[in-house]
GROMACS .gro file of N, CA and C in nm:
model
  363
    1UNK      N    1   7.153  23.848  19.457
    1UNK     CA    2   7.152  23.747  19.353
    1UNK      C    3   7.007  23.710  19.321
    2UNK      N    4   6.982  23.690  19.194
    2UNK     CA    5   6.850  23.652  19.147
    2UNK      C    6   6.849  23.503  19.117
    3UNK      N    7   6.751  23.433  19.170
    3UNK     CA    8   6.735  23.291  19.142
    3UNK      C    9   6.589  23.261  19.112
    4UNK      N   10   6.566  23.186  19.005
    4UNK     CA   11   6.434  23.141  18.968
    4UNK      C   12   6.434  22.990  18.967
    5UNK      N   13   6.339  22.930  19.036
    5UNK     CA   14   6.332  22.785  19.048
    5UNK      C   15   6.195  22.737  19.004
    6UNK      N   16   6.193  22.656  18.898
    6UNK     CA   17   6.069  22.599  18.847
    6UNK      C   18   6.040  22.466  18.914
    7UNK      N   19   5.913  22.434  18.923
    7UNK     CA   20   5.871  22.305  18.975
    7UNK      C   21   5.737  22.268  18.913
    8UNK      N   22   5.700  22.142  18.926
    8UNK     CA   23   5.570  22.096  18.880
    8UNK      C   24   5.572  22.016  18.752
    9UNK      N   25   5.688  22.005  18.690
    9UNK     CA   26   5.697  21.925  18.569
    9UNK      C   27   5.687  21.777  18.599
   10UNK      N   28   5.672  21.699  18.494
   10UNK     CA   29   5.662  21.556  18.511
   10UNK      C   30   5.608  21.488  18.388
   11UNK      N   31   5.569  21.365  18.406
   11UNK     CA   32   5.513  21.283  18.298
   11UNK      C   33   5.362  21.277  18.312
   12UNK      N   34   5.293  21.302  18.204
   12UNK     CA   35   5.148  21.303  18.207
   12UNK      C   36   5.094  21.247  18.075
   13UNK      N   37   4.979  21.186  18.082
   13UNK     CA   38   4.913  21.135  17.962
   13UNK      C   39   4.852  21.249  17.882
   14UNK      N   40   4.844  21.230  17.752
   14UNK     CA   41   4.775  21.327  17.668
   14UNK      C   42   4.634  21.351  17.721
   15UNK      N   43   4.596  21.476  17.723
   15UNK     CA   44   4.467  21.514  17.778
   15UNK      C   45   4.471  21.551  17.925
   16UNK      N   46   4.582  21.523  17.990
   16UNK     CA   47   4.596  21.553  18.130
   16UNK      C   48   4.639  21.696  18.156
   17UNK      N   49   4.665  21.725  18.283
   17UNK     CA   50   4.698  21.860  18.324
   17UNK      C   51   4.820  21.861  18.415
   18UNK      N   52   4.892  21.971  18.411
   18UNK     CA   53   5.001  21.999  18.503
   18UNK      C   54   4.998  22.146  18.538
   19UNK      N   55   5.048  22.177  18.656
   19UNK     CA   56   5.061  22.316  18.698
   19UNK      C   57   5.207  22.343  18.733
   20UNK      N   58   5.268  22.430  18.657
   20UNK     CA   59   5.406  22.468  18.682
   20UNK      C   60   5.411  22.591  18.772
   21UNK      N   61   5.510  22.592  18.859
   21UNK     CA   62   5.532  22.705  18.947
   21UNK      C   63   5.674  22.754  18.932
   22UNK      N   64   5.692  22.881  18.950
   22UNK     CA   65   5.824  22.942  18.948
   22UNK      C   66   5.836  23.034  19.068
   23UNK      N   67   5.932  23.004  19.153
   23UNK     CA   68   5.960  23.087  19.269
   23UNK      C   69   6.080  23.176  19.238
   24UNK      N   70   6.059  23.305  19.243
   24UNK     CA   71   6.163  23.401  19.212
   24UNK      C   72   6.220  23.460  19.339
   25UNK      N   73   6.346  23.429  19.366
   25UNK     CA   74   6.417  23.493  19.476
   25UNK      C   75   6.479  23.620  19.420
   26UNK      N   76   6.407  23.727  19.435
   26UNK     CA   77   6.444  23.848  19.362
   26UNK      C   78   6.404  23.973  19.442
   27UNK      N   79   6.433  23.971  19.568
   27UNK     CA   80   6.402  24.084  19.655
   27UNK      C   81   6.475  24.209  19.610
   28UNK      N   82   6.410  24.322  19.628
   28UNK     CA   83   6.465  24.454  19.600
   28UNK      C   84   6.478  24.481  19.450
   29UNK      N   85   6.413  24.400  19.370
   29UNK     CA   86   6.406  24.424  19.226
   29UNK      C   87   6.266  24.468  19.189
   30UNK      N   88   6.259  24.547  19.084
   30UNK     CA   89   6.132  24.589  19.028
   30UNK      C   90   6.097  24.493  18.915
   31UNK      N   91   5.999  24.407  18.937
   31UNK     CA   92   5.962  24.306  18.839
   31UNK      C   93   5.859  24.363  18.742
   32UNK      N   94   5.885  24.342  18.616
   32UNK     CA   95   5.791  24.383  18.513
   32UNK      C   96   5.718  24.259  18.461
   33UNK      N   97   5.752  24.217  18.341
   33UNK     CA   98   5.686  24.102  18.281
   33UNK      C   99   5.740  23.971  18.336
   34UNK      N  100   5.653  23.873  18.350
   34UNK     CA  101   5.691  23.737  18.382
   34UNK      C  102   5.640  23.648  18.269
   35UNK      N  103   5.712  23.540  18.244
   35UNK     CA  104   5.679  23.461  18.127
   35UNK      C  105   5.723  23.316  18.143
   36UNK      N  106   5.668  23.233  18.058
   36UNK     CA  107   5.711  23.095  18.043
   36UNK      C  108   5.755  23.071  17.900
   37UNK      N  109   5.869  23.006  17.886
   37UNK     CA  110   5.919  22.960  17.758
   37UNK      C  111   5.934  22.810  17.763
   38UNK      N  112   5.949  22.750  17.647
   38UNK     CA  113   5.977  22.608  17.643
   38UNK      C  114   6.071  22.578  17.527
   39UNK      N  115   6.142  22.468  17.540
   39UNK     CA  116   6.235  22.426  17.437
   39UNK      C  117   6.234  22.274  17.426
   40UNK      N  118   6.201  22.227  17.309
   40UNK     CA  119   6.206  22.085  17.279
   40UNK      C  120   6.340  22.054  17.214
   41UNK      N  121   6.387  21.929  17.222
   41UNK     CA  122   6.514  21.893  17.160
   41UNK      C  123   6.517  21.927  17.012
   42UNK      N  124   6.623  21.994  16.969
   42UNK     CA  125   6.638  22.032  16.830
   42UNK      C  126   6.555  22.150  16.788
   43UNK      N  127   6.485  22.212  16.881
   43UNK     CA  128   6.398  22.325  16.850
   43UNK      C  129   6.450  22.452  16.916
   44UNK      N  130   6.410  22.564  16.861
   44UNK     CA  131   6.437  22.693  16.922
   44UNK      C  132   6.353  22.710  17.047
   45UNK      N  133   6.405  22.786  17.141
   45UNK     CA  134   6.325  22.819  17.258
   45UNK      C  135   6.206  22.903  17.214
   46UNK      N  136   6.090  22.868  17.264
   46UNK     CA  137   5.965  22.924  17.220
   46UNK      C  138   5.894  22.995  17.335
   47UNK      N  139   5.844  23.112  17.307
   47UNK     CA  140   5.763  23.182  17.406
   47UNK      C  141   5.626  23.115  17.416
   48UNK      N  142   5.589  23.080  17.538
   48UNK     CA  143   5.462  23.013  17.563
   48UNK      C  144   5.356  23.112  17.609
   49UNK      N  145   5.390  23.192  17.709
   49UNK     CA  146   5.293  23.285  17.767
   49UNK      C  147   5.365  23.394  17.842
   50UNK      N  148   5.305  23.511  17.843
   50UNK     CA  149   5.358  23.624  17.919
   50UNK      C  150   5.246  23.685  18.001
   51UNK      N  151   5.286  23.749  18.109
   51UNK     CA  152   5.191  23.825  18.190
   51UNK      C  153   5.261  23.951  18.239
   52UNK      N  154   5.199  24.064  18.212
   52UNK     CA  155   5.255  24.191  18.253
   52UNK      C  156   5.228  24.217  18.400
   53UNK      N  157   5.293  24.319  18.454
   53UNK     CA  158   5.269  24.352  18.594
   53UNK      C  159   5.128  24.403  18.616
   54UNK      N  160   5.062  24.445  18.510
   54UNK     CA  161   4.923  24.484  18.518
   54UNK      C  162   4.826  24.369  18.498
   55UNK      N  163   4.878  24.251  18.468
   55UNK     CA  164   4.794  24.133  18.455
   55UNK      C  165   4.754  24.098  18.313
   56UNK      N  166   4.799  24.175  18.215
   56UNK     CA  167   4.767  24.142  18.077
   56UNK      C  168   4.845  24.019  18.034
   57UNK      N  169   4.780  23.931  17.961
   57UNK     CA  170   4.842  23.805  17.921
   57UNK      C  171   4.847  23.790  17.770
   58UNK      N  172   4.946  23.715  17.725
   58UNK     CA  173   4.958  23.677  17.586
   58UNK      C  174   5.001  23.532  17.580
   59UNK      N  175   4.954  23.462  17.477
   59UNK     CA  176   4.982  23.320  17.463
   59UNK      C  177   5.024  23.287  17.321
   60UNK      N  178   5.110  23.188  17.310
   60UNK     CA  179   5.137  23.132  17.179
   60UNK      C  180   5.009  23.069  17.125
   61UNK      N  181   4.993  23.077  16.994
   61UNK     CA  182   4.871  23.023  16.934
   61UNK      C  183   4.853  22.875  16.967
   62UNK      N  184   4.961  22.803  16.980
   62UNK     CA  185   4.954  22.660  17.003
   62UNK      C  186   4.899  22.623  17.141
   63UNK      N  187   4.896  22.717  17.234
   63UNK     CA  188   4.851  22.685  17.370
   63UNK      C  189   4.729  22.765  17.412
   64UNK      N  190   4.682  22.853  17.328
   64UNK     CA  191   4.564  22.931  17.362
   64UNK      C  192   4.446  22.841  17.394
   65UNK      N  193   4.371  22.880  17.495
   65UNK     CA  194   4.253  22.807  17.542
   65UNK      C  195   4.288  22.682  17.621
   66UNK      N  196   4.416  22.649  17.630
   66UNK     CA  197   4.458  22.533  17.708
   66UNK      C  198   4.545  22.570  17.827
   67UNK      N  199   4.628  22.671  17.811
   67UNK     CA  200   4.720  22.713  17.917
   67UNK      C  201   4.675  22.846  17.977
   68UNK      N  202   4.705  22.865  18.104
   68UNK     CA  203   4.676  22.990  18.172
   68UNK      C  204   4.796  23.031  18.256
   69UNK      N  205   4.845  23.152  18.233
   69UNK     CA  206   4.954  23.205  18.313
   69UNK      C  207   4.897  23.298  18.419
   70UNK      N  208   4.955  23.295  18.537
   70UNK     CA  209   4.912  23.383  18.644
   70UNK      C  210   5.033  23.419  18.730
   71UNK      N  211   5.017  23.520  18.813
   71UNK     CA  212   5.127  23.562  18.899
   71UNK      C  213   5.075  23.605  19.034
   72UNK      N  214   5.161  23.593  19.132
   72UNK     CA  215   5.134  23.638  19.268
   72UNK      C  216   5.249  23.728  19.307
   73UNK      N  217   5.229  23.857  19.294
   73UNK     CA  218   5.338  23.951  19.317
   73UNK      C  219   5.381  23.956  19.464
   74UNK      N  220   5.289  23.929  19.555
   74UNK     CA  221   5.323  23.929  19.696
   74UNK      C  222   5.423  23.819  19.729
   75UNK      N  223   5.420  23.711  19.652
   75UNK     CA  224   5.509  23.598  19.676
   75UNK      C  225   5.617  23.583  19.570
   76UNK      N  226   5.619  23.674  19.474
   76UNK     CA  227   5.713  23.664  19.361
   76UNK      C  228   5.704  23.527  19.294
   77UNK      N  229   5.582  23.489  19.262
   77UNK     CA  230   5.557  23.360  19.199
   77UNK      C  231   5.486  23.380  19.065
   78UNK      N  232   5.516  23.293  18.972
   78UNK     CA  233   5.443  23.288  18.846
   78UNK      C  234   5.408  23.142  18.819
   79UNK      N  235   5.289  23.121  18.764
   79UNK     CA  236   5.237  22.987  18.745
   79UNK      C  237   5.196  22.967  18.600
   80UNK      N  238   5.195  22.842  18.560
   80UNK     CA  239   5.142  22.806  18.430
   80UNK      C  240   5.055  22.682  18.447
   81UNK      N  241   4.925  22.702  18.436
   81UNK     CA  242   4.831  22.591  18.438
   81UNK      C  243   4.817  22.538  18.297
   82UNK      N  244   4.846  22.411  18.279
   82UNK     CA  245   4.845  22.349  18.148
   82UNK      C  246   4.739  22.240  18.146
   83UNK      N  247   4.641  22.256  18.060
   83UNK     CA  248   4.532  22.161  18.047
   83UNK      C  249   4.530  22.102  17.907
   84UNK      N  250   4.463  21.989  17.895
   84UNK     CA  251   4.449  21.919  17.768
   84UNK      C  252   4.585  21.908  17.700
   85UNK      N  253   4.679  21.857  17.772
   85UNK     CA  254   4.815  21.849  17.723
   85UNK      C  255   4.825  21.754  17.604
   86UNK      N  256   4.913  21.790  17.513
   86UNK     CA  257   4.937  21.714  17.392
   86UNK      C  258   5.083  21.670  17.387
   87UNK      N  259   5.113  21.562  17.315
   87UNK     CA  260   5.253  21.520  17.303
   87UNK      C  261   5.345  21.631  17.253
   88UNK      N  262   5.296  21.717  17.167
   88UNK     CA  263   5.378  21.826  17.116
   88UNK      C  264   5.408  21.934  17.220
   89UNK      N  265   5.346  21.925  17.337
   89UNK     CA  266   5.380  22.014  17.447
   89UNK      C  267   5.505  21.968  17.521
   90UNK      N  268   5.554  21.851  17.489
   90UNK     CA  269   5.673  21.797  17.555
   90UNK      C  270   5.792  21.889  17.531
   91UNK      N  271   5.853  21.934  17.640
   91UNK     CA  272   5.965  22.027  17.633
   91UNK      C  273   6.016  22.055  17.773
   92UNK      N  274   6.129  22.122  17.780
   92UNK     CA  275   6.173  22.182  17.905
   92UNK      C  276   6.112  22.320  17.913
   93UNK      N  277   6.046  22.348  18.023
   93UNK     CA  278   5.979  22.475  18.042
   93UNK      C  279   6.061  22.564  18.134
   94UNK      N  280   6.081  22.688  18.090
   94UNK     CA  281   6.165  22.782  18.162
   94UNK      C  282   6.085  22.903  18.208
   95UNK      N  283   6.108  22.941  18.329
   95UNK     CA  284   6.052  23.063  18.384
   95UNK      C  285   6.141  23.181  18.346
   96UNK      N  286   6.079  23.290  18.311
   96UNK     CA  287   6.151  23.412  18.277
   96UNK      C  288   6.091  23.531  18.351
   97UNK      N  289   6.177  23.612  18.407
   97UNK     CA  290   6.134  23.733  18.476
   97UNK      C  291   6.214  23.850  18.422
   98UNK      N  292   6.143  23.954  18.385
   98UNK     CA  293   6.207  24.078  18.341
   98UNK      C  294   6.200  24.176  18.456
   99UNK      N  295   6.317  24.220  18.502
   99UNK     CA  296   6.322  24.303  18.622
   99UNK      C  297   6.441  24.398  18.615
  100UNK      N  298   6.439  24.496  18.703
  100UNK     CA  299   6.549  24.590  18.716
  100UNK      C  300   6.585  24.608  18.862
  101UNK      N  301   6.714  24.624  18.885
  101UNK     CA  302   6.762  24.638  19.022
  101UNK      C  303   6.733  24.776  19.077
  102UNK      N  304   6.747  24.876  18.994
  102UNK     CA  305   6.723  25.014  19.033
  102UNK      C  306   6.640  25.082  18.927
  103UNK      N  307   6.572  25.186  18.968
  103UNK     CA  308   6.481  25.254  18.878
  103UNK      C  309   6.555  25.321  18.762
  104UNK      N  310   6.684  25.351  18.781
  104UNK     CA  311   6.759  25.416  18.675
  104UNK      C  312   6.827  25.316  18.581
  105UNK      N  313   6.810  25.187  18.608
  105UNK     CA  314   6.866  25.086  18.521
  105UNK      C  315   6.760  25.033  18.425
  106UNK      N  316   6.808  24.975  18.317
  106UNK     CA  317   6.717  24.909  18.226
  106UNK      C  318   6.675  24.773  18.279
  107UNK      N  319   6.568  24.721  18.223
  107UNK     CA  320   6.522  24.588  18.261
  107UNK      C  321   6.614  24.482  18.201
  108UNK      N  322   6.631  24.374  18.276
  108UNK     CA  323   6.707  24.259  18.232
  108UNK      C  324   6.625  24.132  18.249
  109UNK      N  325   6.660  24.031  18.172
  109UNK     CA  326   6.590  23.903  18.177
  109UNK      C  327   6.664  23.804  18.265
  110UNK      N  328   6.589  23.735  18.350
  110UNK     CA  329   6.642  23.633  18.438
  110UNK      C  330   6.571  23.501  18.410
  111UNK      N  331   6.644  23.392  18.421
  111UNK     CA  332   6.595  23.262  18.380
  111UNK      C  333   6.612  23.156  18.487
  112UNK      N  334   6.515  23.066  18.494
  112UNK     CA  335   6.531  22.948  18.576
  112UNK      C  336   6.604  22.839  18.500
  113UNK      N  337   6.627  22.727  18.568
  113UNK     CA  338   6.699  22.615  18.507
  113UNK      C  339   6.610  22.523  18.426
  114UNK      N  340   6.481  22.537  18.440
  114UNK     CA  341   6.387  22.460  18.361
  114UNK      C  342   6.332  22.339  18.433
  115UNK      N  343   6.214  22.297  18.391
  115UNK     CA  344   6.152  22.176  18.442
  115UNK      C  345   6.096  22.098  18.323
  116UNK      N  346   6.119  21.968  18.324
  116UNK     CA  347   6.081  21.883  18.212
  116UNK      C  348   5.933  21.849  18.218
  117UNK      N  349   5.867  21.867  18.106
  117UNK     CA  350   5.729  21.823  18.089
  117UNK      C  351   5.726  21.722  17.975
  118UNK      N  352   5.678  21.603  18.003
  118UNK     CA  353   5.668  21.499  17.903
  118UNK      C  354   5.524  21.452  17.894
  119UNK      N  355   5.469  21.457  17.775
  119UNK     CA  356   5.330  21.417  17.752
  119UNK      C  357   5.330  21.294  17.663
  120UNK      N  358   5.276  21.186  17.712
  120UNK     CA  359   5.272  21.062  17.638
  120UNK      C  360   5.139  21.049  17.564
  121UNK      N  361   5.142  20.973  17.455
  121UNK     CA  362   5.022  20.952  17.375
  121UNK      C  363   4.928  20.854  17.442
   0.00000   0.00000   0.00000
């Protein structure tokens, strides 16, 4: 069974920082891309940042230069350092892992339950 658990969310003032962590219980899987998404009420789920197994990163334009995604493959962890937070960053943040159980299978997406980030003015 695959389980992803996010932590580190909370309430922070605008301009502050938070570090989100995602622990992936995903032994015996081949992990490819890891990512963070977010969803605000009434909004579509939005891709925030991705990191490939080779370490290449991509960011939504709205978070570039403020957020940093990283991963620790030895621990099956992915992180999102969020700096200079803005009220518009308020959302539930979800961890996403793209992985495959066997080399002959296709990759599938796995999701955590989310962690709330609230940024006050």
